[in-house]
PDB file of C-alpha atoms in Angstrom:
ATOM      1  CA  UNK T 235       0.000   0.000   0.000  1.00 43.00           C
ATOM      2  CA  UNK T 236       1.506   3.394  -0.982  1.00 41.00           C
ATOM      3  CA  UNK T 237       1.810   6.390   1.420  1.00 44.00           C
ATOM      4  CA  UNK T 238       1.066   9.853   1.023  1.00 44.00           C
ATOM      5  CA  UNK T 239       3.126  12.589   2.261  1.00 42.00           C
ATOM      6  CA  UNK T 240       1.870  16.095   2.780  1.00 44.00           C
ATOM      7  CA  UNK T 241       3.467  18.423   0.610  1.00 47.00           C
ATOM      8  CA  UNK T 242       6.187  20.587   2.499  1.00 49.00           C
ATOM      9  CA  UNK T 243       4.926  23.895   1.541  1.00 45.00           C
ATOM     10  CA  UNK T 244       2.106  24.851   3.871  1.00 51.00           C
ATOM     11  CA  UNK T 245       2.876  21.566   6.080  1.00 51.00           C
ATOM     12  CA  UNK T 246       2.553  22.633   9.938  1.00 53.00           C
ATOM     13  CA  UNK T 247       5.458  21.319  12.727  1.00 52.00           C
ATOM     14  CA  UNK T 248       4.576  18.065  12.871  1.00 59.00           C
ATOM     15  CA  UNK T 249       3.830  17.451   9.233  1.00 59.00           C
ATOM     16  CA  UNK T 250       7.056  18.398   8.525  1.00 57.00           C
ATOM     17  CA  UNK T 251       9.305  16.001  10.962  1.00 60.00           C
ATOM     18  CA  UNK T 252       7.042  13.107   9.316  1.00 71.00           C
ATOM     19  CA  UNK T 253       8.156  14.188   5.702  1.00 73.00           C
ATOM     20  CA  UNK T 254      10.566  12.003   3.379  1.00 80.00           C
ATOM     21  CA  UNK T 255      13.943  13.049   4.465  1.00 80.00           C
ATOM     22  CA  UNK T 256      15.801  15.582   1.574  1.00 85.00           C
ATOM     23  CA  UNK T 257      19.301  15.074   0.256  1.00 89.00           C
ATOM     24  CA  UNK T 258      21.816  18.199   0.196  1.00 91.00           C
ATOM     25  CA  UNK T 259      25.290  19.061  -0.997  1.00 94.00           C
ATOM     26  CA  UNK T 260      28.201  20.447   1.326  1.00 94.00           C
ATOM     27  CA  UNK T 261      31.275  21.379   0.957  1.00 94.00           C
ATOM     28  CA  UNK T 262      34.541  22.060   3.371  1.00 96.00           C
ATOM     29  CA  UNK T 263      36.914  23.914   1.203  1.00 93.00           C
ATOM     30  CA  UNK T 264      40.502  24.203   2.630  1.00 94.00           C
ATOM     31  CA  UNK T 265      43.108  26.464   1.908  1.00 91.00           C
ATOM     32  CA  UNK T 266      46.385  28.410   3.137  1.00 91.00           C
ATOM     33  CA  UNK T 267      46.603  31.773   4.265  1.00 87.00           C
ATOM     34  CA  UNK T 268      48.999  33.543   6.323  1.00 82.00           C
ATOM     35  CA  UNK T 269      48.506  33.679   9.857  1.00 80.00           C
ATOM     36  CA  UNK T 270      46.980  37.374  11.101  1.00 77.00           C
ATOM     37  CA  UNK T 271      49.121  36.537  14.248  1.00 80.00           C
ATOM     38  CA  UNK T 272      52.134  34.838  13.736  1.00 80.00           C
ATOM     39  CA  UNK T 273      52.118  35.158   9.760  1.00 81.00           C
ATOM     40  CA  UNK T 274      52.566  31.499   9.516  1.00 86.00           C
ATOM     41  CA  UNK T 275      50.487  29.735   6.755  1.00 90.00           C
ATOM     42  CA  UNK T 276      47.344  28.298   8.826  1.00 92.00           C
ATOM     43  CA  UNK T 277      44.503  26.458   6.894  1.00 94.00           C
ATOM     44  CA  UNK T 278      41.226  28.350   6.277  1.00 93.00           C
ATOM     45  CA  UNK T 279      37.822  27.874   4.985  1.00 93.00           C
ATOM     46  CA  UNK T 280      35.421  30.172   2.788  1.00 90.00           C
ATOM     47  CA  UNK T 281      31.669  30.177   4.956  1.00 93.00           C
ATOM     48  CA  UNK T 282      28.946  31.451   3.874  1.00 92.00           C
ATOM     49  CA  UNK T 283      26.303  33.387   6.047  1.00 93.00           C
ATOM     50  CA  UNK T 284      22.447  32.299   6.505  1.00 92.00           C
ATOM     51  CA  UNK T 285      20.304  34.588   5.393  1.00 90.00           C
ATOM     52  CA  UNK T 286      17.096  32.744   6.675  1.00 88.00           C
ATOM     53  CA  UNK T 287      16.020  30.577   8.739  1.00 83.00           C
ATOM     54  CA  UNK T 288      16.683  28.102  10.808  1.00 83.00           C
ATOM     55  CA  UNK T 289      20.382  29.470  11.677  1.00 88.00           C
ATOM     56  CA  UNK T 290      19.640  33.068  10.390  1.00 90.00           C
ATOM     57  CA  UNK T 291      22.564  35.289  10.664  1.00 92.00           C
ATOM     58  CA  UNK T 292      25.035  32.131  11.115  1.00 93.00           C
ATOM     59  CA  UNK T 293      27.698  30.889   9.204  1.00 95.00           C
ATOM     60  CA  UNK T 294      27.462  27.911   7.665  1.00 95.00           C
ATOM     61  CA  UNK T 295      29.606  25.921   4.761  1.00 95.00           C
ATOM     62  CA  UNK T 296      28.534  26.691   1.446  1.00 92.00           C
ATOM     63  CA  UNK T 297      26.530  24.146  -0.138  1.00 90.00           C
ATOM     64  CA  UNK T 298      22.320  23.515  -1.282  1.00 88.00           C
ATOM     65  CA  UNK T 299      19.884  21.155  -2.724  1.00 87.00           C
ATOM     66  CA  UNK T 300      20.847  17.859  -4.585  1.00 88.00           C
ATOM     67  CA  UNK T 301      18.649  18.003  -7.687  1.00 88.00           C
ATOM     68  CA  UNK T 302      17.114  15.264  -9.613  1.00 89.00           C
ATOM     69  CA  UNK T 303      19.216  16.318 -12.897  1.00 93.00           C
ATOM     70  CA  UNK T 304      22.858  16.214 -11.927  1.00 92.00           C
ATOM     71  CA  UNK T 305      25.194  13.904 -10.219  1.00 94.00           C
ATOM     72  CA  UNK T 306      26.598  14.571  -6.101  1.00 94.00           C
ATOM     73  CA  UNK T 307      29.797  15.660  -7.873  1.00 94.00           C
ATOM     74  CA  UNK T 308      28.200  17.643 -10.446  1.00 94.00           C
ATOM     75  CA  UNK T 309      25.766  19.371  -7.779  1.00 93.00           C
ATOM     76  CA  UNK T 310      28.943  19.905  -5.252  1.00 93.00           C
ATOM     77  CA  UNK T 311      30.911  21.513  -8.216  1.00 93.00           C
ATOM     78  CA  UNK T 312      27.397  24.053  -9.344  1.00 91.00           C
ATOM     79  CA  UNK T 313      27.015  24.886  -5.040  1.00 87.00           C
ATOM     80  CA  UNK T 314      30.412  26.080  -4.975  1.00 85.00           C
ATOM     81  CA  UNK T 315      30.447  28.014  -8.001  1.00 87.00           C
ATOM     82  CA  UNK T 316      27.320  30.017  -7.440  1.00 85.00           C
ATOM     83  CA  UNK T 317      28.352  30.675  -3.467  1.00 81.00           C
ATOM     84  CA  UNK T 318      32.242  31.100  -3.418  1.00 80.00           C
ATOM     85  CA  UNK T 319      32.927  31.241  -7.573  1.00 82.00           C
ATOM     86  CA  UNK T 320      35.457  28.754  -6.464  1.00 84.00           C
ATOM     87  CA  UNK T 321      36.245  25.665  -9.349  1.00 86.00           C
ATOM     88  CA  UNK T 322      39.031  23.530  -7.313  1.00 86.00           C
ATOM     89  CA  UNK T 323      40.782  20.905  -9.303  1.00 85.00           C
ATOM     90  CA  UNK T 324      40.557  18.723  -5.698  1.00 89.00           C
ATOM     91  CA  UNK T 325      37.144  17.363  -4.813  1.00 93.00           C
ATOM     92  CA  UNK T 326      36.559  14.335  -2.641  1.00 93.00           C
ATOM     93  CA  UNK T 327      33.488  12.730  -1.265  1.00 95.00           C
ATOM     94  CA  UNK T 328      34.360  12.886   2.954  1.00 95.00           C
ATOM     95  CA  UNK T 329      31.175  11.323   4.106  1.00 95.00           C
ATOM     96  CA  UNK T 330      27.542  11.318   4.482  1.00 94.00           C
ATOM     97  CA  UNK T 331      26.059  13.610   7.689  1.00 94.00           C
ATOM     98  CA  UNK T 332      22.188  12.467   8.727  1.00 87.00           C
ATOM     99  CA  UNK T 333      21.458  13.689  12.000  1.00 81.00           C
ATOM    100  CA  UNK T 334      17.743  13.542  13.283  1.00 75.00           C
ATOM    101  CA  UNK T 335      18.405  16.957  14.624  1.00 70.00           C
ATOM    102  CA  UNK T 336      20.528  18.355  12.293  1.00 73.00           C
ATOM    103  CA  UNK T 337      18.332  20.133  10.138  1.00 62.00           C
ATOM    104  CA  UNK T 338      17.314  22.699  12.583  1.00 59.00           C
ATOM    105  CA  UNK T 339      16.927  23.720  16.437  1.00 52.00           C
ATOM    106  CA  UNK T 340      14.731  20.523  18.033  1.00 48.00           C
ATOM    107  CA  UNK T 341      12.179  22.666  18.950  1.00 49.00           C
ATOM    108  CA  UNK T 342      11.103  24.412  15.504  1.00 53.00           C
ATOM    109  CA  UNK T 343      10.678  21.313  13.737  1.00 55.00           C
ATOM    110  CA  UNK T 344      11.963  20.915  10.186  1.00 65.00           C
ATOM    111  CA  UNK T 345      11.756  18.087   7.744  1.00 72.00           C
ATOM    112  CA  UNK T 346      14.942  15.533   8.011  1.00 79.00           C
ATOM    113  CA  UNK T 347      17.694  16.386   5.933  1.00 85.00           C
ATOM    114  CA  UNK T 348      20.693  14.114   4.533  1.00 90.00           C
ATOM    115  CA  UNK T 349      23.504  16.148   3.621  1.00 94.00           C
ATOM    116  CA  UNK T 350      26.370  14.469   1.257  1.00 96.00           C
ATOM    117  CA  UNK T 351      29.637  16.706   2.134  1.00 97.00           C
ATOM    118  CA  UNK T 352      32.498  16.997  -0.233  1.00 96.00           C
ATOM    119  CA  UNK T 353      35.841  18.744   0.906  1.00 94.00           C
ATOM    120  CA  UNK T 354      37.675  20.627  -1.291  1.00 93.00           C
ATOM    121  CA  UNK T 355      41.786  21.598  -1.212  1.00 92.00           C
ATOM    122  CA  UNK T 356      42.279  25.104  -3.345  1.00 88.00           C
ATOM    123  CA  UNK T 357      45.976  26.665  -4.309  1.00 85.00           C
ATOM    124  CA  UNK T 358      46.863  30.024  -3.336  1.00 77.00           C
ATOM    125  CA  UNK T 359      45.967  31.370  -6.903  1.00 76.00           C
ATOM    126  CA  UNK T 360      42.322  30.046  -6.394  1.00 78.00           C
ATOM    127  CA  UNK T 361      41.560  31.290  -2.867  1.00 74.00           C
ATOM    128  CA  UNK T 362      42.516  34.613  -3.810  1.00 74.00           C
ATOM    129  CA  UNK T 363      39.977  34.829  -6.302  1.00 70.00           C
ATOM    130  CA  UNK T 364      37.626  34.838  -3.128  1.00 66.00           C
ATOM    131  CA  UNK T 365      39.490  36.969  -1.217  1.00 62.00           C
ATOM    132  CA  UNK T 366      39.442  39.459  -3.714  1.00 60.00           C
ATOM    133  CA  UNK T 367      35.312  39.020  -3.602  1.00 60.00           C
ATOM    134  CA  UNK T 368      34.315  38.837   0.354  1.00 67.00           C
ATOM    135  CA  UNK T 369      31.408  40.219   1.483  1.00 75.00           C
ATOM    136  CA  UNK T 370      29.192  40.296   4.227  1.00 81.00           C
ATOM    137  CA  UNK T 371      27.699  37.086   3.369  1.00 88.00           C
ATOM    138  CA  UNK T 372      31.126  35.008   2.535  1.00 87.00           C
ATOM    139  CA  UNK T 373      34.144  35.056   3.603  1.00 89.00           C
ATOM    140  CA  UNK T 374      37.156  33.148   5.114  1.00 89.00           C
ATOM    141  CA  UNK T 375      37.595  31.867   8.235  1.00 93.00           C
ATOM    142  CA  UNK T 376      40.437  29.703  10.274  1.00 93.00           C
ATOM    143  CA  UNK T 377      39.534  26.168  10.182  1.00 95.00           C
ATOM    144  CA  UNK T 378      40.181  25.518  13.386  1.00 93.00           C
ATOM    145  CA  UNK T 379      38.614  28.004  15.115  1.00 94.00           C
ATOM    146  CA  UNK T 380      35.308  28.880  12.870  1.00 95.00           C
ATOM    147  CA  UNK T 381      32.177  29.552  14.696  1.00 93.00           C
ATOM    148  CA  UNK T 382      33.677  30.365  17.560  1.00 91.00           C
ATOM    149  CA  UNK T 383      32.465  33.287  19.659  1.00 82.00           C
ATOM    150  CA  UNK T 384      29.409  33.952  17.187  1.00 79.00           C
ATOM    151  CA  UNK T 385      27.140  31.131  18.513  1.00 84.00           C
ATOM    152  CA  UNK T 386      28.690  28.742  16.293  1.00 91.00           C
ATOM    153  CA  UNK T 387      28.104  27.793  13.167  1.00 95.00           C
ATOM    154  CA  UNK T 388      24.926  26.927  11.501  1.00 92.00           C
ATOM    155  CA  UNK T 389      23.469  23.052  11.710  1.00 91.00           C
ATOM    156  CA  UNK T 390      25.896  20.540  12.667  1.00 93.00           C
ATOM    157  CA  UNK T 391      28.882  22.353  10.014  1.00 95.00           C
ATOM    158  CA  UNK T 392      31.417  22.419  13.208  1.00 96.00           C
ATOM    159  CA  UNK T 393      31.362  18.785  13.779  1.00 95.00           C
ATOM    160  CA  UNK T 394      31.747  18.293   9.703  1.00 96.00           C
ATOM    161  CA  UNK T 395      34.647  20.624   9.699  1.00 97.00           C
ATOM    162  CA  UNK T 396      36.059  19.071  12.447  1.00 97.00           C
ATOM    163  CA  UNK T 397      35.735  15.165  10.936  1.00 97.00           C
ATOM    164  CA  UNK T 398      37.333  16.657   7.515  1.00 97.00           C
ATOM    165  CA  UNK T 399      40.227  18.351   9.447  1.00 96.00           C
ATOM    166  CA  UNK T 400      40.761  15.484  10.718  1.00 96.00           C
ATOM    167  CA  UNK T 401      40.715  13.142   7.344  1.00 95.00           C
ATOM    168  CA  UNK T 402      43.356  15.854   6.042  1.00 95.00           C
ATOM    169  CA  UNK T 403      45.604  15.287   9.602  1.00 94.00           C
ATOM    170  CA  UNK T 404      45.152  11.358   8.460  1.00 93.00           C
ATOM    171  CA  UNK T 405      45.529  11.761   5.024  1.00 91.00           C
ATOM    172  CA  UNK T 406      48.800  14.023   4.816  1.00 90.00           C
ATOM    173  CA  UNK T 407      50.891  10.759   6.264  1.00 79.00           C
ATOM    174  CA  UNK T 408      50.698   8.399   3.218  1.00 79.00           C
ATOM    175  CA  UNK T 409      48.813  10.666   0.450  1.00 77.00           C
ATOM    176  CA  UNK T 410      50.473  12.932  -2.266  1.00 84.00           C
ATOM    177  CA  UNK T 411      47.218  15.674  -0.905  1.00 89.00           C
ATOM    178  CA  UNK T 412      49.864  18.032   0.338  1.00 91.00           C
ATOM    179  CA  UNK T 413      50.861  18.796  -3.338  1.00 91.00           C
ATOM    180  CA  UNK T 414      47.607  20.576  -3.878  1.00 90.00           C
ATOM    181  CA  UNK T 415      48.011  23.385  -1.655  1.00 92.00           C
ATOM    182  CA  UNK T 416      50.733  24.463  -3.823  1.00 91.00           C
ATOM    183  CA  UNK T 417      51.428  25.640  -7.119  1.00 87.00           C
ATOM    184  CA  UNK T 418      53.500  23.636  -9.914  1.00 90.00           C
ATOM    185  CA  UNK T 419      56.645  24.766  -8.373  1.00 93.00           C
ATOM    186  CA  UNK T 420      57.811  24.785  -4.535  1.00 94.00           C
ATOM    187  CA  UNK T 421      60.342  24.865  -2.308  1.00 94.00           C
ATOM    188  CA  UNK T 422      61.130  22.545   0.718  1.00 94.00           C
ATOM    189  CA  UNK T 423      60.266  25.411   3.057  1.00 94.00           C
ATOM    190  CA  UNK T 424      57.165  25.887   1.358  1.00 93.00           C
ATOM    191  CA  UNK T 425      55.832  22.190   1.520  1.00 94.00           C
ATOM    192  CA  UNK T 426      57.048  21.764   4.825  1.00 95.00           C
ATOM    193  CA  UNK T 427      55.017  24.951   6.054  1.00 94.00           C
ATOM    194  CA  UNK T 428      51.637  23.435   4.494  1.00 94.00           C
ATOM    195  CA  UNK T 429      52.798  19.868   6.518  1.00 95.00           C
ATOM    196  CA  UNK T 430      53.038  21.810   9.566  1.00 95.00           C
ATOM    197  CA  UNK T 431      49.874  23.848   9.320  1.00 94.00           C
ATOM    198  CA  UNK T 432      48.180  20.534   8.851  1.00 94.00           C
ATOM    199  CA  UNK T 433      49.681  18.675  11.823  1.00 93.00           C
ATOM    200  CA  UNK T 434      49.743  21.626  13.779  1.00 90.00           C
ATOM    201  CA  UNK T 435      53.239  21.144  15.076  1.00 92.00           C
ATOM    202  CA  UNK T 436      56.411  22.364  13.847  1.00 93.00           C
ATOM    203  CA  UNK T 437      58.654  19.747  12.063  1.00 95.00           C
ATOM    204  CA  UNK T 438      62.476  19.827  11.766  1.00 96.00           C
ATOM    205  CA  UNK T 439      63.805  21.382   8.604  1.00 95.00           C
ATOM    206  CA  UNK T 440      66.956  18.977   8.349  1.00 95.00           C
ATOM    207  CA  UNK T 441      64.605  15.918   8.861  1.00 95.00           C
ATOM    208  CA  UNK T 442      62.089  16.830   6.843  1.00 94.00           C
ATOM    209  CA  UNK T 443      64.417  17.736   4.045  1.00 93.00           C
ATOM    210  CA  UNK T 444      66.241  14.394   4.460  1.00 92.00           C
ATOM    211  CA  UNK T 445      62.997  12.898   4.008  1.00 89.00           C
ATOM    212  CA  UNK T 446      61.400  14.558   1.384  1.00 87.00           C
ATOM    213  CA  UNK T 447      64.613  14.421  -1.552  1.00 84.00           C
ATOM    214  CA  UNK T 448      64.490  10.995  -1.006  1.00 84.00           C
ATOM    215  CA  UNK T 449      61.037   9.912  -2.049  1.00 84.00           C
ATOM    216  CA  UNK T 450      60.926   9.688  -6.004  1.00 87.00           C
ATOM    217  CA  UNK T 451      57.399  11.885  -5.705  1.00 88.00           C
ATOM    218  CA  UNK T 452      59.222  15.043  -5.611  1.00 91.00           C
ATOM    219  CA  UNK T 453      62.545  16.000  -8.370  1.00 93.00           C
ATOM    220  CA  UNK T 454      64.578  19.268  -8.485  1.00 93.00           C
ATOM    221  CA  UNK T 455      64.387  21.831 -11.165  1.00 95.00           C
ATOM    222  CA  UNK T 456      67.012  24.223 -12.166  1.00 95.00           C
ATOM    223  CA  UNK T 457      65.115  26.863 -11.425  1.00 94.00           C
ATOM    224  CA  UNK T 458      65.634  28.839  -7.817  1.00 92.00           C
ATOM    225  CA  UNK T 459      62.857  31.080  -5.954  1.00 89.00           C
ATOM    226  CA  UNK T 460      63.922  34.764  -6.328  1.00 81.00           C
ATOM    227  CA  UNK T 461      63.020  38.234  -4.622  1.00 71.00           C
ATOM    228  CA  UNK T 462      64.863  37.194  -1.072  1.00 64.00           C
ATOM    229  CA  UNK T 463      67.806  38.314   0.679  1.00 69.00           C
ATOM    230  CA  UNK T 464      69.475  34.951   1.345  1.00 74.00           C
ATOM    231  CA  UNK T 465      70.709  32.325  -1.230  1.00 83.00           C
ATOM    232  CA  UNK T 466      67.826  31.140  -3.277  1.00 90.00           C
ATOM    233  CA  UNK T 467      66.222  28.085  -2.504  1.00 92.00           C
ATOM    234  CA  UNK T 468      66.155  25.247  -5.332  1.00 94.00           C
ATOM    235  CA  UNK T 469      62.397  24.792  -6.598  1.00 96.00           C
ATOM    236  CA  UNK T 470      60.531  21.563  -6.435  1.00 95.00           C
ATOM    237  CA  UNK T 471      57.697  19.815  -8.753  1.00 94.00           C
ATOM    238  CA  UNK T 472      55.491  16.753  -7.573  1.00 93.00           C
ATOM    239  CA  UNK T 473      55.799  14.027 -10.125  1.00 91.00           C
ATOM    240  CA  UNK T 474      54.318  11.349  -8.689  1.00 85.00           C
ATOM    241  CA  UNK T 475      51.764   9.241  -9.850  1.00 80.00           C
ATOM    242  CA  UNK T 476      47.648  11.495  -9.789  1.00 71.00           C
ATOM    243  CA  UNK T 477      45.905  11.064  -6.617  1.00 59.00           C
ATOM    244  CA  UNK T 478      42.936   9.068  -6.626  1.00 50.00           C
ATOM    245  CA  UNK T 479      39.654  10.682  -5.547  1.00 48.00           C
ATOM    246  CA  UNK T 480      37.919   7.672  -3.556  1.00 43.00           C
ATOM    247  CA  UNK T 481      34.529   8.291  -2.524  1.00 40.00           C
ATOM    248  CA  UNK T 482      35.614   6.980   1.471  1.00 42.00           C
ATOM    249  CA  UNK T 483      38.797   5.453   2.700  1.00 44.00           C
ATOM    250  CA  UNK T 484      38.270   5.922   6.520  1.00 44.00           C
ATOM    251  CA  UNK T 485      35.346   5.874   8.620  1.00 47.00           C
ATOM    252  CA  UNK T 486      33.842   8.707  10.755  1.00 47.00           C
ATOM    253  CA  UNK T 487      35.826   8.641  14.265  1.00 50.00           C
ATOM    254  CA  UNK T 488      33.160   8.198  16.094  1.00 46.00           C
ATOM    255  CA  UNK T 489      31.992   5.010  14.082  1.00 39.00           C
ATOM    256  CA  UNK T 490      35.667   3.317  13.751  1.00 38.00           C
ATOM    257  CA  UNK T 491      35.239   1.601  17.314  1.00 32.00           C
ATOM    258  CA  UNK T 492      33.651  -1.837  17.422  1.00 29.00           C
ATOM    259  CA  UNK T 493      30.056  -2.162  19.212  1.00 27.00           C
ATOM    260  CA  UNK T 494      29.934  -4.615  21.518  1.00 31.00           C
TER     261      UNK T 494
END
């Protein structure tokens, strides 16, 4: 025997919690930007600000509706277009958020939604093409610390962000991902600073050197970084094999434990 839903415009509270859940797109989009304190490259993250309800006023990631026309990837790739003008060259699946709650403050009442959240890694030339464009409604924010002393940030965004900082953290240690922070040509000092703002530690520049030159992922070019007052360093390019854009490779942290 079918079922009939009420339609969701005009439904009241409770006919709306007993709707079909929805399916939405989400994206985390990491980048690196200097440090307003210490100047250091720290990771950051474009938001975008609510401008109805629930979470009016609050910053949320920048994402929307899955329609029935277009593919997750496709749909992540129009979101972040129309809210950030943003096209990365990285996009990943991270995982699937479907909280009962999620959708909106308990107490309102809102028809479940399923969000499918993609994270994004952008190269300095990209993210300034959205620096160059902030408004009042978008604009960057540090990763770590988003939401923080403005109520938080919209939904359930700050336990996403915090799941996909921690897939990078993971990620960094065996994947070539670090590459695409950075533009065709690096220096040592450069990748290690986008390995450190990852970890969030400082790593030693001999070691990390040592390391690095003798992976065959990375070769040297003849060509040296100008414009400083020291020696030039040497410049770098990644050729490696492409990394693969798996839909999953880890599960959520606070699914990885068995149940007894």
């Amino acid at each position: 025997m079918s079922t009939t839903y009420p339609s969701p415009f005009g439904a009241n509270v409770s006919e709306r919690a007993q709707l079909p859940p929805t399916l939405a797109i989400s994206t985390v989009i990491f980048a690196l930007r200097p440090s307003r304190a210490s100047g250091k490259p720290t990771l950051w993250l474009p938001l975008v600000r609510r401008v109805k309800e629930p979470f009016k006023g609050q910053w949320a990631l920048p994402g929307g509706p899955l329609t029935s026309t277009e593919s997750l990837e496709d749909a992540a790739r129009r979101n972040l277009l129309e809210t950030t003008g943003l096209a990365p060259e990285y996009l990943e699946q991270l995982y699937a958020f479907g909280g009962l709650d999620r959708s909106s403050r308990p107490e309102r009442g809102a028809q479940r939604v399923v969000s499918i959240v993609y994270w994004a890694l952008v190269r300095p030339t990209e993210a300034v093409l959205l620096v160059d464009s902030e408004t009042d409604n978008v604009a960057w924010h540090r990763a770590d610390t988003a939401g923080q002393g403005e109520g938080g940030l919209a939904f359930d965004h700050r336990e996403i962000v915090d799941y996909a900082l921690w897939r990078l953290r993971n990620k960094i240690e065996y994947a070539q991902i670090a590459y695409h922070f950075l533009g065709e040509r690096f220096t040592l000092a450069q990748l290690r600073e986008v390995y450190e703002a990852i970890l969030g530690r400082t790593l030693d520049p001999a070691n990390f050197r040592r390391q690095l030159t003798s992976t065959p992922q990375i070769e040297a070019t003849d060509e040296f970084l100008e414009g400083g007052r020291h020696r030039p360093p040497r410049l770098y390019r990644y050729v490696g094999p492409p990394t693969p854009y798996p839909a999953s490779d880890h599960p959520h942290p606070s699914t990885s434990r068995s149940t007894p």
